[in-house]
CSV table of C-alpha atoms in Angstrom, one decimal:
chain,number,residue,atom,x,y,z
A,1,UNK,CA,4.2,-43.7,-23.1
A,2,UNK,CA,7.0,-41.0,-22.5
A,3,UNK,CA,5.8,-37.7,-21.2
A,4,UNK,CA,6.6,-34.8,-23.6
A,5,UNK,CA,6.5,-32.4,-20.6
A,6,UNK,CA,9.7,-34.0,-19.4
A,7,UNK,CA,11.5,-32.9,-22.6
A,8,UNK,CA,9.9,-29.6,-23.4
A,9,UNK,CA,9.3,-27.2,-20.5
A,10,UNK,CA,7.9,-23.8,-21.6
A,11,UNK,CA,6.4,-23.1,-18.1
A,12,UNK,CA,9.6,-24.0,-16.2
A,13,UNK,CA,12.9,-22.3,-15.9
A,14,UNK,CA,15.6,-24.8,-17.0
A,15,UNK,CA,17.8,-25.4,-13.9
A,16,UNK,CA,19.4,-28.7,-15.0
A,17,UNK,CA,22.6,-28.5,-17.1
A,18,UNK,CA,21.6,-31.6,-19.2
A,19,UNK,CA,18.5,-29.8,-20.4
A,20,UNK,CA,20.1,-26.5,-21.1
A,21,UNK,CA,20.9,-25.8,-24.7
A,22,UNK,CA,23.3,-23.3,-26.4
A,23,UNK,CA,24.4,-20.0,-25.0
A,24,UNK,CA,28.1,-20.8,-25.2
A,25,UNK,CA,29.1,-17.2,-25.5
A,26,UNK,CA,27.0,-16.0,-22.6
A,27,UNK,CA,28.3,-18.9,-20.4
A,28,UNK,CA,31.9,-17.9,-21.1
A,29,UNK,CA,31.1,-14.2,-20.4
A,30,UNK,CA,29.5,-15.2,-17.1
A,31,UNK,CA,32.6,-17.2,-16.1
A,32,UNK,CA,34.9,-14.4,-17.0
A,33,UNK,CA,32.8,-12.0,-14.9
A,34,UNK,CA,32.7,-14.3,-12.0
A,35,UNK,CA,36.5,-14.6,-12.2
A,36,UNK,CA,36.9,-10.9,-11.9
A,37,UNK,CA,37.1,-9.5,-8.3
A,38,UNK,CA,34.9,-6.6,-7.4
A,39,UNK,CA,32.6,-6.5,-10.4
A,40,UNK,CA,28.9,-7.1,-10.7
A,41,UNK,CA,26.9,-8.8,-13.5
A,42,UNK,CA,24.0,-7.6,-15.5
A,43,UNK,CA,22.1,-10.1,-17.7
A,44,UNK,CA,19.5,-8.4,-19.9
A,45,UNK,CA,17.5,-9.1,-23.1
A,46,UNK,CA,14.0,-9.4,-24.4
A,47,UNK,CA,11.2,-11.5,-22.8
A,48,UNK,CA,11.2,-15.2,-23.6
A,49,UNK,CA,14.9,-15.5,-24.6
A,50,UNK,CA,15.9,-17.6,-21.6
A,51,UNK,CA,17.5,-15.2,-19.2
A,52,UNK,CA,16.2,-16.9,-16.1
A,53,UNK,CA,17.5,-20.3,-17.3
A,54,UNK,CA,20.9,-18.8,-18.0
A,55,UNK,CA,20.8,-17.3,-14.4
A,56,UNK,CA,20.3,-20.8,-13.0
A,57,UNK,CA,23.3,-22.1,-14.9
A,58,UNK,CA,25.3,-19.2,-13.5
A,59,UNK,CA,24.4,-20.2,-10.0
A,60,UNK,CA,25.6,-23.7,-10.7
A,61,UNK,CA,28.7,-22.4,-12.3
A,62,UNK,CA,29.4,-20.3,-9.2
A,63,UNK,CA,29.5,-23.5,-7.2
A,64,UNK,CA,31.9,-25.1,-9.7
A,65,UNK,CA,29.3,-27.6,-11.1
A,66,UNK,CA,31.3,-29.8,-13.4
A,67,UNK,CA,28.6,-30.2,-16.1
A,68,UNK,CA,28.4,-26.4,-16.5
A,69,UNK,CA,32.1,-25.6,-16.4
A,70,UNK,CA,32.8,-28.4,-18.8
A,71,UNK,CA,31.0,-26.3,-21.5
A,72,UNK,CA,33.4,-23.4,-21.2
A,73,UNK,CA,35.9,-22.7,-23.9
A,74,UNK,CA,38.3,-21.3,-21.3
A,75,UNK,CA,38.3,-22.5,-17.7
A,76,UNK,CA,38.4,-19.9,-14.9
A,77,UNK,CA,41.8,-18.9,-13.5
A,78,UNK,CA,40.5,-19.5,-9.9
A,79,UNK,CA,38.2,-22.3,-8.8
A,80,UNK,CA,34.6,-21.1,-8.5
A,81,UNK,CA,33.5,-21.2,-4.9
A,82,UNK,CA,30.7,-18.8,-4.2
A,83,UNK,CA,27.7,-18.9,-2.0
A,84,UNK,CA,24.8,-18.2,-4.4
A,85,UNK,CA,21.6,-16.7,-3.0
A,86,UNK,CA,18.5,-16.0,-5.2
A,87,UNK,CA,15.6,-13.7,-5.2
A,88,UNK,CA,12.8,-13.5,-7.8
A,89,UNK,CA,11.2,-10.1,-7.8
A,90,UNK,CA,7.5,-9.5,-7.9
A,91,UNK,CA,5.4,-6.4,-8.1
A,92,UNK,CA,5.3,-6.0,-4.3
A,93,UNK,CA,9.0,-5.1,-4.4
A,94,UNK,CA,8.8,-1.5,-5.4
A,95,UNK,CA,12.1,-0.1,-4.1
A,96,UNK,CA,15.7,-1.3,-3.5
A,97,UNK,CA,15.0,-1.3,0.2
A,98,UNK,CA,12.1,-3.7,-0.4
A,99,UNK,CA,14.6,-6.0,-2.2
A,100,UNK,CA,17.1,-5.8,0.6
A,101,UNK,CA,14.5,-6.6,3.2
A,102,UNK,CA,13.3,-9.6,1.2
A,103,UNK,CA,16.9,-10.8,0.8
A,104,UNK,CA,17.4,-10.6,4.6
A,105,UNK,CA,14.1,-12.5,5.4
A,106,UNK,CA,13.8,-15.0,2.5
A,107,UNK,CA,14.9,-18.7,2.9
A,108,UNK,CA,16.3,-18.6,-0.7
A,109,UNK,CA,18.1,-15.4,0.2
A,110,UNK,CA,20.3,-14.6,3.1
A,111,UNK,CA,18.0,-15.5,6.1
A,112,UNK,CA,19.5,-18.8,7.0
A,113,UNK,CA,23.1,-17.6,6.6
A,114,UNK,CA,23.3,-14.5,8.6
A,115,UNK,CA,23.5,-14.0,12.4
A,116,UNK,CA,20.4,-11.8,12.5
A,117,UNK,CA,16.7,-12.2,12.7
A,118,UNK,CA,14.4,-9.5,11.5
A,119,UNK,CA,11.5,-9.2,13.9
A,120,UNK,CA,10.0,-6.0,12.6
A,121,UNK,CA,10.5,-3.1,10.1
A,122,UNK,CA,9.2,0.4,9.7
A,123,UNK,CA,9.2,2.8,6.8
A,124,UNK,CA,9.9,6.3,8.0
A,125,UNK,CA,10.0,8.2,4.7
A,126,UNK,CA,10.5,8.0,0.9
A,127,UNK,CA,14.2,8.6,0.8
A,128,UNK,CA,17.1,6.2,0.5
A,129,UNK,CA,17.7,4.2,3.6
A,130,UNK,CA,14.2,5.0,5.0
A,131,UNK,CA,13.4,1.6,6.3
A,132,UNK,CA,14.6,0.8,9.8
A,133,UNK,CA,14.5,-2.7,11.2
A,134,UNK,CA,14.6,-4.4,14.6
A,135,UNK,CA,16.8,-7.4,14.8
A,136,UNK,CA,17.7,-10.1,17.2
A,137,UNK,CA,21.2,-11.5,17.0
A,138,UNK,CA,21.0,-15.3,16.4
A,139,UNK,CA,23.3,-17.8,14.9
A,140,UNK,CA,22.6,-18.8,11.3
A,141,UNK,CA,24.3,-21.5,9.3
A,142,UNK,CA,27.5,-19.4,9.7
A,143,UNK,CA,27.6,-20.0,13.5
A,144,UNK,CA,27.8,-23.0,15.7
A,145,UNK,CA,25.5,-21.7,18.4
A,146,UNK,CA,22.5,-19.5,18.8
A,147,UNK,CA,23.1,-16.2,20.6
A,148,UNK,CA,20.1,-14.0,21.4
A,149,UNK,CA,20.7,-10.4,22.4
A,150,UNK,CA,19.0,-9.3,25.6
A,151,UNK,CA,17.2,-6.5,23.7
A,152,UNK,CA,16.3,-6.1,20.0
A,153,UNK,CA,18.4,-3.5,18.2
A,154,UNK,CA,17.0,-1.0,15.8
A,155,UNK,CA,19.1,0.0,12.9
A,156,UNK,CA,19.1,1.3,9.4
A,157,UNK,CA,18.2,-1.4,6.8
A,158,UNK,CA,21.2,-0.7,4.6
A,159,UNK,CA,23.6,-0.9,7.5
A,160,UNK,CA,22.1,-4.2,8.6
A,161,UNK,CA,22.3,-5.6,5.0
A,162,UNK,CA,26.0,-4.5,4.6
A,163,UNK,CA,26.9,-5.9,8.0
A,164,UNK,CA,25.0,-9.1,7.2
A,165,UNK,CA,26.8,-9.9,3.9
A,166,UNK,CA,30.1,-9.0,5.4
A,167,UNK,CA,29.5,-11.5,8.3
A,168,UNK,CA,28.9,-14.2,5.7
A,169,UNK,CA,32.0,-13.4,3.8
A,170,UNK,CA,34.0,-13.3,7.0
A,171,UNK,CA,32.7,-16.7,8.0
A,172,UNK,CA,34.7,-18.3,5.1
A,173,UNK,CA,31.7,-20.4,4.1
A,174,UNK,CA,32.8,-19.8,0.4
A,175,UNK,CA,36.3,-18.7,-0.5
A,176,UNK,CA,35.2,-16.4,-3.3
A,177,UNK,CA,32.4,-14.8,-1.4
A,178,UNK,CA,28.6,-14.3,-2.2
A,179,UNK,CA,26.8,-13.9,-5.5
A,180,UNK,CA,23.3,-12.4,-5.0
A,181,UNK,CA,21.1,-13.2,-8.1
A,182,UNK,CA,18.1,-10.9,-8.4
A,183,UNK,CA,15.8,-12.2,-11.2
A,184,UNK,CA,13.1,-10.2,-12.9
A,185,UNK,CA,14.8,-7.0,-11.5
A,186,UNK,CA,12.9,-4.9,-14.1
A,187,UNK,CA,9.8,-5.4,-12.0
A,188,UNK,CA,11.2,-3.2,-9.3
A,189,UNK,CA,9.6,0.2,-10.0
A,190,UNK,CA,12.0,2.5,-8.2
A,191,UNK,CA,15.6,1.5,-8.5
A,192,UNK,CA,17.1,4.7,-7.2
A,193,UNK,CA,19.9,4.1,-4.8
A,194,UNK,CA,21.1,0.9,-6.5
A,195,UNK,CA,24.4,2.5,-7.6
A,196,UNK,CA,25.4,3.5,-4.1
A,197,UNK,CA,24.6,0.0,-2.9
A,198,UNK,CA,26.7,-1.6,-5.6
A,199,UNK,CA,29.6,0.6,-4.6
A,200,UNK,CA,29.2,-0.1,-0.9
A,201,UNK,CA,29.4,-3.9,-0.9
A,202,UNK,CA,32.9,-5.4,-0.6
A,203,UNK,CA,34.9,-7.1,-3.3
A,204,UNK,CA,33.6,-10.5,-2.3
A,205,UNK,CA,29.9,-9.6,-2.7
A,206,UNK,CA,28.6,-9.7,-6.3
A,207,UNK,CA,25.2,-8.8,-7.5
A,208,UNK,CA,23.8,-10.4,-10.6
A,209,UNK,CA,20.8,-8.5,-11.9
A,210,UNK,CA,18.6,-10.2,-14.4
A,211,UNK,CA,15.8,-8.5,-16.3
A,212,UNK,CA,14.0,-7.4,-19.4
A,213,UNK,CA,15.9,-4.5,-21.1
A,214,UNK,CA,17.4,-3.6,-24.4
A,215,UNK,CA,20.4,-2.0,-22.7
A,216,UNK,CA,22.1,-1.7,-19.3
A,217,UNK,CA,20.7,1.8,-18.6
A,218,UNK,CA,17.1,0.4,-18.6
A,219,UNK,CA,18.0,-1.8,-15.7
A,220,UNK,CA,20.5,0.5,-13.9
A,221,UNK,CA,19.4,4.1,-14.3
A,222,UNK,CA,22.7,5.3,-12.6
A,223,UNK,CA,24.9,2.9,-14.6
A,224,UNK,CA,27.4,5.7,-15.5
A,225,UNK,CA,28.3,6.1,-11.9
A,226,UNK,CA,29.0,2.4,-11.4
A,227,UNK,CA,30.5,1.8,-14.8
A,228,UNK,CA,33.7,0.6,-13.2
A,229,UNK,CA,31.8,-2.0,-11.1
A,230,UNK,CA,30.1,-3.3,-14.3
A,231,UNK,CA,33.2,-3.6,-16.4
A,232,UNK,CA,33.1,-7.0,-18.1
A,233,UNK,CA,29.9,-7.9,-16.5
A,234,UNK,CA,27.3,-6.6,-18.9
A,235,UNK,CA,25.9,-9.7,-20.7
A,236,UNK,CA,23.2,-9.2,-23.4
A,237,UNK,CA,21.1,-12.3,-24.2
A,238,UNK,CA,19.9,-12.2,-27.8
A,239,UNK,CA,17.4,-14.5,-29.4
A,240,UNK,CA,18.8,-18.0,-30.1
A,241,UNK,CA,20.5,-18.8,-33.4
A,242,UNK,CA,19.6,-21.8,-35.5
A,243,UNK,CA,22.3,-24.1,-34.0
A,244,UNK,CA,21.1,-23.3,-30.5
A,245,UNK,CA,17.5,-24.1,-31.4
A,246,UNK,CA,18.7,-27.4,-32.9
A,247,UNK,CA,20.0,-28.2,-29.5
A,248,UNK,CA,16.5,-27.9,-28.0
A,249,UNK,CA,15.2,-30.4,-30.6
A,250,UNK,CA,18.1,-32.8,-30.1
A,251,UNK,CA,17.9,-32.8,-26.3
A,252,UNK,CA,14.2,-33.1,-26.3
A,253,UNK,CA,14.2,-36.1,-28.6
A,254,UNK,CA,17.0,-37.7,-26.5
A,255,UNK,CA,15.0,-37.3,-23.3
A,256,UNK,CA,12.0,-38.9,-25.0
A,257,UNK,CA,14.4,-41.7,-26.1
A,258,UNK,CA,13.5,-41.0,-29.7
A,259,UNK,CA,9.9,-42.0,-29.3
A,260,UNK,CA,9.2,-39.0,-31.5
A,261,UNK,CA,11.3,-36.9,-33.8
A,262,UNK,CA,10.8,-33.7,-35.7
A,263,UNK,CA,11.4,-33.9,-39.4
A,264,UNK,CA,13.5,-31.2,-41.1
A,265,UNK,CA,10.5,-29.2,-42.4
A,266,UNK,CA,9.0,-29.1,-38.9
A,267,UNK,CA,12.3,-28.0,-37.3
A,268,UNK,CA,12.7,-25.3,-39.9
A,269,UNK,CA,9.2,-24.0,-39.4
A,270,UNK,CA,9.4,-23.9,-35.6
A,271,UNK,CA,12.8,-22.3,-35.7
A,272,UNK,CA,11.4,-19.6,-38.1
A,273,UNK,CA,8.2,-18.7,-36.3
A,274,UNK,CA,9.9,-18.7,-32.8
A,275,UNK,CA,12.3,-16.0,-33.9
A,276,UNK,CA,14.9,-17.4,-31.5
A,277,UNK,CA,12.7,-17.4,-28.4
A,278,UNK,CA,13.2,-20.7,-26.6
A,279,UNK,CA,9.9,-20.4,-24.7
A,280,UNK,CA,8.0,-20.5,-28.0
A,281,UNK,CA,10.2,-23.4,-29.3
A,282,UNK,CA,9.4,-25.4,-26.2
A,283,UNK,CA,5.7,-24.5,-26.3
A,284,UNK,CA,5.3,-25.5,-30.0
A,285,UNK,CA,7.4,-28.7,-29.5
A,286,UNK,CA,5.4,-29.7,-26.4
A,287,UNK,CA,2.0,-29.2,-28.1
A,288,UNK,CA,3.1,-31.0,-31.2
A,289,UNK,CA,4.6,-33.9,-29.3
A,290,UNK,CA,1.5,-34.4,-27.1
A,291,UNK,CA,-0.7,-34.6,-30.2
A,292,UNK,CA,1.7,-37.0,-32.0
A,293,UNK,CA,2.1,-39.4,-29.1
A,294,UNK,CA,-1.7,-39.6,-28.5
A,295,UNK,CA,-2.1,-40.4,-32.2
A,296,UNK,CA,0.6,-43.1,-32.0
A,297,UNK,CA,2.6,-41.0,-34.4
A,298,UNK,CA,6.4,-40.9,-34.0
A,299,UNK,CA,7.4,-38.3,-36.6
A,300,UNK,CA,6.2,-34.7,-36.3
A,301,UNK,CA,5.8,-33.0,-39.7
A,302,UNK,CA,5.3,-29.5,-40.9
A,303,UNK,CA,1.5,-29.7,-40.8
A,304,UNK,CA,1.7,-31.0,-37.2
A,305,UNK,CA,3.7,-28.0,-36.1
A,306,UNK,CA,1.4,-25.6,-37.9
A,307,UNK,CA,-1.6,-27.2,-36.2
A,308,UNK,CA,0.1,-26.9,-32.9
A,309,UNK,CA,0.2,-23.1,-33.3
A,310,UNK,CA,-3.5,-23.1,-33.9
A,311,UNK,CA,-4.2,-25.2,-30.8
A,312,UNK,CA,-1.9,-22.9,-28.7
A,313,UNK,CA,-4.0,-19.9,-29.8
A,314,UNK,CA,-7.3,-21.7,-29.4
A,315,UNK,CA,-6.6,-23.0,-25.9
A,316,UNK,CA,-4.8,-19.9,-24.7
A,317,UNK,CA,-1.6,-21.8,-23.7
A,318,UNK,CA,0.4,-18.6,-23.8
A,319,UNK,CA,-2.1,-16.5,-21.9
A,320,UNK,CA,-0.1,-13.3,-21.5
A,321,UNK,CA,0.7,-13.0,-25.2
A,322,UNK,CA,-2.8,-14.1,-26.3
A,323,UNK,CA,-4.5,-11.5,-24.1
A,324,UNK,CA,-2.2,-8.8,-25.4
A,325,UNK,CA,-2.8,-9.9,-29.0
A,326,UNK,CA,-6.6,-9.7,-28.5
A,327,UNK,CA,-6.3,-6.3,-26.8
A,328,UNK,CA,-4.2,-5.0,-29.8
A,329,UNK,CA,-6.5,-6.4,-32.4
A,330,UNK,CA,-9.8,-5.8,-30.7
A,331,UNK,CA,-12.6,-6.3,-33.3
A,332,UNK,CA,-10.6,-4.8,-36.2
A,333,UNK,CA,-9.5,-6.9,-39.1
A,334,UNK,CA,-7.6,-3.9,-40.5
A,335,UNK,CA,-5.6,-3.5,-37.3
A,336,UNK,CA,-4.9,-7.2,-37.1
A,337,UNK,CA,-3.6,-7.1,-40.7
A,338,UNK,CA,-1.3,-4.2,-39.9
A,339,UNK,CA,-0.1,-5.8,-36.7
A,340,UNK,CA,0.8,-9.0,-38.5
A,341,UNK,CA,2.4,-7.3,-41.5
A,342,UNK,CA,4.8,-5.4,-39.2
A,343,UNK,CA,5.4,-8.5,-37.1
A,344,UNK,CA,6.5,-10.4,-40.3
A,345,UNK,CA,9.4,-8.0,-40.7
A,346,UNK,CA,12.5,-9.4,-39.1
A,347,UNK,CA,14.3,-6.0,-38.6
A,348,UNK,CA,14.1,-4.7,-35.1
A,349,UNK,CA,13.5,-1.2,-36.3
A,350,UNK,CA,10.9,-1.2,-39.1
A,351,UNK,CA,10.7,1.4,-41.8
A,352,UNK,CA,7.0,2.2,-42.4
A,353,UNK,CA,7.1,3.3,-46.1
A,354,UNK,CA,7.5,-0.2,-47.8
A,355,UNK,CA,5.2,-1.9,-45.2
A,356,UNK,CA,2.5,0.8,-45.8
A,357,UNK,CA,2.6,0.1,-49.5
A,358,UNK,CA,2.2,-3.7,-48.9
A,359,UNK,CA,-0.7,-3.1,-46.4
A,360,UNK,CA,-2.5,-0.7,-48.7
A,361,UNK,CA,-2.3,-3.2,-51.5
A,362,UNK,CA,-3.5,-6.1,-49.3
A,363,UNK,CA,-6.4,-4.2,-47.9
A,364,UNK,CA,-7.2,-2.1,-50.9
A,365,UNK,CA,-6.6,1.2,-49.0
A,366,UNK,CA,-6.0,4.2,-51.2
A,367,UNK,CA,-5.1,6.7,-48.5
A,368,UNK,CA,-2.1,5.5,-46.5
A,369,UNK,CA,-2.8,8.1,-43.9
A,370,UNK,CA,-5.5,5.7,-42.6
A,371,UNK,CA,-2.8,3.2,-41.9
A,372,UNK,CA,-1.0,5.8,-39.8
A,373,UNK,CA,-4.1,6.2,-37.7
A,374,UNK,CA,-4.1,2.4,-36.9
A,375,UNK,CA,-0.4,2.5,-36.1
A,376,UNK,CA,-1.1,5.2,-33.6
A,377,UNK,CA,-3.7,3.0,-32.0
A,378,UNK,CA,-1.2,0.1,-31.7
A,379,UNK,CA,1.2,2.5,-30.0
A,380,UNK,CA,-1.5,3.6,-27.5
A,381,UNK,CA,-2.2,2.2,-24.1
A,382,UNK,CA,-5.8,1.4,-25.1
A,383,UNK,CA,-4.5,-1.3,-27.5
A,384,UNK,CA,-1.7,-2.5,-25.4
A,385,UNK,CA,1.1,-0.2,-26.6
A,386,UNK,CA,2.6,-3.1,-28.4
A,387,UNK,CA,4.5,-0.9,-30.9
A,388,UNK,CA,6.5,2.2,-30.3
A,389,UNK,CA,7.8,5.0,-32.5
A,390,UNK,CA,11.6,5.1,-32.7
A,391,UNK,CA,11.9,8.1,-34.9
A,392,UNK,CA,10.2,9.5,-38.0
A,393,UNK,CA,8.9,6.7,-40.1
A,394,UNK,CA,10.4,4.0,-38.0
A,395,UNK,CA,8.7,1.7,-35.4
A,396,UNK,CA,9.6,-1.3,-33.3
A,397,UNK,CA,7.8,-3.8,-31.2
A,398,UNK,CA,8.3,-3.2,-27.5
A,399,UNK,CA,8.5,-7.0,-26.8
A,400,UNK,CA,10.3,-9.2,-29.4
A,401,UNK,CA,8.6,-12.3,-27.9
A,402,UNK,CA,5.2,-10.8,-28.5
A,403,UNK,CA,6.3,-9.9,-32.0
A,404,UNK,CA,7.2,-13.5,-32.7
A,405,UNK,CA,3.8,-14.6,-31.3
A,406,UNK,CA,1.9,-12.1,-33.3
A,407,UNK,CA,3.7,-13.2,-36.5
A,408,UNK,CA,3.1,-16.9,-35.9
A,409,UNK,CA,-0.4,-16.8,-34.5
A,410,UNK,CA,-3.2,-17.8,-37.0
A,411,UNK,CA,-5.4,-14.7,-37.8
A,412,UNK,CA,-8.2,-14.1,-35.3
A,413,UNK,CA,-10.4,-12.1,-37.6
A,414,UNK,CA,-11.4,-11.8,-41.3
A,415,UNK,CA,-13.0,-8.9,-43.1
A,416,UNK,CA,-16.4,-10.7,-42.7
A,417,UNK,CA,-16.2,-11.7,-39.0
A,418,UNK,CA,-14.9,-8.4,-37.6
A,419,UNK,CA,-17.6,-6.9,-35.5
A,420,UNK,CA,-16.4,-3.4,-35.7
A,421,UNK,CA,-13.5,-2.3,-37.9
A,422,UNK,CA,-12.6,0.6,-35.7
């Protein structure tokens, strides 16, 4: 029996070109940005739209991987020959200096390529460049021999970092230089000092910052001061369109050697409820395929896809979204109804007036002011702050992936099983 987890991978970043679907425009934009000397790259978009998978394709492209460059409409003017290094941020990286230190000491970062070894570091204050490090000079992959200094040298972290990347560039290990991919960059709490860093590195050192944001300024607070360095490198990643989602179905079925297939109604349903978020497409497809194969069924129909969503909610297969949904809803049938009514609206910015009329009719509420109270709750930290006010009478979901999940998830409560309609 084929394993559906080989075809549909919601829990895994897609790093293989033959499993990567769509994003033709973004791939070409990345190629153009890599072809430009002296510029940096920003890849941004909502959660669950596939930014990390796109970043993995960028790293392959930077090494002139044939299966990736073959998808480009226009080939680069100069052969891609970068040394890619990668860092995935976590909550322990609170400042830019923390990021640089991790890059210098991580095996997926620069550690094995630079002629330095960090033996200790010390934070001396809360200002830019406040971390000093002690280093030993040793030969990394860029040197044929190991050289140890008689004494450790203490120096400013930024100086060490700039010297380190320059030493890699000077080694000629890659003719186009280095691309430093920093994934989940939005998790770095204090990003001050980033602009000066981007200006300081040479033309053969590119940063590619990947993170959750609706615009560049959310990732780079000082973006105006580095606008020149970001020219041509700002790449938004929107939800997938229908053709791109079809590619996920087609590739998945091919990997499973057509042991199962999704009929047209099932495809249309999954495409609709996922709202263009490949994570949700993969999750529903995986759950549907497992049930189908265990039942010796080779065609997944509409009702199978609908049942998969119920199973996802019941088993908590999307734990972050499920926990946030339950926090937003609490024990209130009314609040859940309001949440789902707003999630059903495809517009990013949602005008309250027509939705309030619909909600009032559904719930039999005479005073629409009551609905406003519940909207205030959904916009509060107590209930997850899942919605935010844009301007008078307009709201939007903070996370488009959660919006898709809230719209597609089967209702948790009814008017009879709500314990406390707050």
